[in-house]
């Protein structure tokens, strides 16, 4: 289980995308969310068809361990399901 030590911050999308081997700059993360939105409510995040087997396994493990990474994985799941924000 990965836990944070005092002084460390909660991992965010940047760190999660790096762990997944994906481009992890803000523009790439937003593009990924737009490209794969909307994710069906009845589909578990790690079962989405756009993950490689290794990425899916990593996401599943992060949730199963219920450690500090589970929060950011849940946040990604929500971001892929909610209505996109419209920018003027």
PDB file of C-alpha atoms in Angstrom:
ATOM      1  CA  UNK A   1       0.000   0.000   0.000  1.00  0.00           C
ATOM      2  CA  UNK A   2       1.304   3.430  -0.928  1.00  0.00           C
ATOM      3  CA  UNK A   3       0.709   5.977   1.773  1.00  0.00           C
ATOM      4  CA  UNK A   4       1.880   9.524   2.008  1.00  0.00           C
ATOM      5  CA  UNK A   5       4.398  10.608   4.572  1.00  0.00           C
ATOM      6  CA  UNK A   6       4.105  13.985   6.283  1.00  0.00           C
ATOM      7  CA  UNK A   7       4.914  16.796   3.882  1.00  0.00           C
ATOM      8  CA  UNK A   8       3.813  14.887   0.768  1.00  0.00           C
ATOM      9  CA  UNK A   9       0.743  15.995  -1.095  1.00  0.00           C
ATOM     10  CA  UNK A  10      -2.175  13.969  -2.398  1.00  0.00           C
ATOM     11  CA  UNK A  11      -1.427  12.657  -5.901  1.00  0.00           C
ATOM     12  CA  UNK A  12      -3.408  14.322  -8.685  1.00  0.00           C
ATOM     13  CA  UNK A  13      -4.149  13.734 -12.349  1.00  0.00           C
ATOM     14  CA  UNK A  14      -0.603  14.709 -13.336  1.00  0.00           C
ATOM     15  CA  UNK A  15       0.901  11.952 -11.205  1.00  0.00           C
ATOM     16  CA  UNK A  16      -1.784   9.418 -12.143  1.00  0.00           C
ATOM     17  CA  UNK A  17      -1.333   9.987 -15.863  1.00  0.00           C
ATOM     18  CA  UNK A  18       2.437   9.632 -15.429  1.00  0.00           C
ATOM     19  CA  UNK A  19       1.878   6.326 -13.599  1.00  0.00           C
ATOM     20  CA  UNK A  20      -0.348   5.199 -16.491  1.00  0.00           C
ATOM     21  CA  UNK A  21       2.370   6.089 -19.013  1.00  0.00           C
ATOM     22  CA  UNK A  22       0.227   8.811 -20.583  1.00  0.00           C
ATOM     23  CA  UNK A  23       1.136  12.418 -21.404  1.00  0.00           C
ATOM     24  CA  UNK A  24       0.546  14.250 -18.138  1.00  0.00           C
ATOM     25  CA  UNK A  25       0.496  17.932 -18.987  1.00  0.00           C
ATOM     26  CA  UNK A  26      -2.761  19.837 -18.397  1.00  0.00           C
ATOM     27  CA  UNK A  27      -3.683  20.064 -22.103  1.00  0.00           C
ATOM     28  CA  UNK A  28      -3.136  16.322 -22.653  1.00  0.00           C
ATOM     29  CA  UNK A  29      -5.173  15.402 -19.589  1.00  0.00           C
ATOM     30  CA  UNK A  30      -8.067  17.614 -20.716  1.00  0.00           C
ATOM     31  CA  UNK A  31      -7.857  16.149 -24.239  1.00  0.00           C
ATOM     32  CA  UNK A  32      -7.947  12.603 -22.830  1.00  0.00           C
ATOM     33  CA  UNK A  33     -11.057  13.400 -20.787  1.00  0.00           C
ATOM     34  CA  UNK A  34     -12.780  15.042 -23.783  1.00  0.00           C
ATOM     35  CA  UNK A  35     -11.829  12.150 -26.069  1.00  0.00           C
ATOM     36  CA  UNK A  36     -13.137   9.423 -23.745  1.00  0.00           C
ATOM     37  CA  UNK A  37     -16.170  11.246 -22.333  1.00  0.00           C
ATOM     38  CA  UNK A  38     -18.822  10.166 -21.510  1.00  0.00           C
ATOM     39  CA  UNK A  39     -18.071   6.931 -19.724  1.00  0.00           C
ATOM     40  CA  UNK A  40     -21.217   4.876 -19.113  1.00  0.00           C
ATOM     41  CA  UNK A  41     -22.391   4.899 -15.507  1.00  0.00           C
ATOM     42  CA  UNK A  42     -22.564   1.097 -15.391  1.00  0.00           C
ATOM     43  CA  UNK A  43     -18.960   0.638 -16.618  1.00  0.00           C
ATOM     44  CA  UNK A  44     -16.171   0.389 -14.063  1.00  0.00           C
ATOM     45  CA  UNK A  45     -13.297   2.719 -14.885  1.00  0.00           C
ATOM     46  CA  UNK A  46     -10.762  -0.092 -15.238  1.00  0.00           C
ATOM     47  CA  UNK A  47     -13.121  -1.937 -17.634  1.00  0.00           C
ATOM     48  CA  UNK A  48     -13.215   0.956 -20.124  1.00  0.00           C
ATOM     49  CA  UNK A  49     -12.041  -0.186 -23.570  1.00  0.00           C
ATOM     50  CA  UNK A  50      -9.401   2.530 -23.986  1.00  0.00           C
ATOM     51  CA  UNK A  51      -7.014   1.173 -21.317  1.00  0.00           C
ATOM     52  CA  UNK A  52      -4.230  -1.261 -22.055  1.00  0.00           C
ATOM     53  CA  UNK A  53      -4.353  -4.430 -19.913  1.00  0.00           C
ATOM     54  CA  UNK A  54      -1.518  -3.044 -17.770  1.00  0.00           C
ATOM     55  CA  UNK A  55      -3.256   0.312 -17.249  1.00  0.00           C
ATOM     56  CA  UNK A  56      -6.537  -1.402 -16.368  1.00  0.00           C
ATOM     57  CA  UNK A  57      -4.775  -3.636 -13.840  1.00  0.00           C
ATOM     58  CA  UNK A  58      -3.018  -0.668 -12.253  1.00  0.00           C
ATOM     59  CA  UNK A  59      -6.307   1.259 -11.874  1.00  0.00           C
ATOM     60  CA  UNK A  60      -8.009  -1.793 -10.404  1.00  0.00           C
ATOM     61  CA  UNK A  61      -5.183  -2.238  -7.890  1.00  0.00           C
ATOM     62  CA  UNK A  62      -5.209   1.430  -6.880  1.00  0.00           C
ATOM     63  CA  UNK A  63      -8.924   1.174  -6.052  1.00  0.00           C
ATOM     64  CA  UNK A  64      -8.610  -2.234  -4.379  1.00  0.00           C
ATOM     65  CA  UNK A  65      -5.850  -1.039  -2.065  1.00  0.00           C
ATOM     66  CA  UNK A  66      -7.986   1.948  -1.067  1.00  0.00           C
ATOM     67  CA  UNK A  67      -4.865   4.021  -0.495  1.00  0.00           C
ATOM     68  CA  UNK A  68      -4.066   7.619  -1.380  1.00  0.00           C
ATOM     69  CA  UNK A  69      -4.253   6.831  -5.097  1.00  0.00           C
ATOM     70  CA  UNK A  70      -7.872   5.629  -4.846  1.00  0.00           C
ATOM     71  CA  UNK A  71      -9.058   9.226  -4.422  1.00  0.00           C
ATOM     72  CA  UNK A  72      -7.508  10.453  -7.664  1.00  0.00           C
ATOM     73  CA  UNK A  73      -8.691   7.335  -9.551  1.00  0.00           C
ATOM     74  CA  UNK A  74     -12.229   8.079  -8.321  1.00  0.00           C
ATOM     75  CA  UNK A  75     -11.821  11.702  -9.421  1.00  0.00           C
ATOM     76  CA  UNK A  76     -10.811  10.570 -12.919  1.00  0.00           C
ATOM     77  CA  UNK A  77     -13.821   8.264 -13.054  1.00  0.00           C
ATOM     78  CA  UNK A  78     -16.103  11.167 -12.137  1.00  0.00           C
ATOM     79  CA  UNK A  79     -14.442  13.502 -14.644  1.00  0.00           C
ATOM     80  CA  UNK A  80     -15.071  10.976 -17.422  1.00  0.00           C
ATOM     81  CA  UNK A  81     -18.760  10.683 -16.484  1.00  0.00           C
ATOM     82  CA  UNK A  82     -19.854  14.255 -15.776  1.00  0.00           C
ATOM     83  CA  UNK A  83     -20.949  16.806 -18.347  1.00  0.00           C
ATOM     84  CA  UNK A  84     -17.946  18.651 -19.772  1.00  0.00           C
ATOM     85  CA  UNK A  85     -17.424  22.240 -18.734  1.00  0.00           C
ATOM     86  CA  UNK A  86     -18.092  24.704 -21.508  1.00  0.00           C
ATOM     87  CA  UNK A  87     -15.495  27.420 -21.970  1.00  0.00           C
ATOM     88  CA  UNK A  88     -16.379  30.633 -23.783  1.00  0.00           C
TER      89      UNK A  88
END
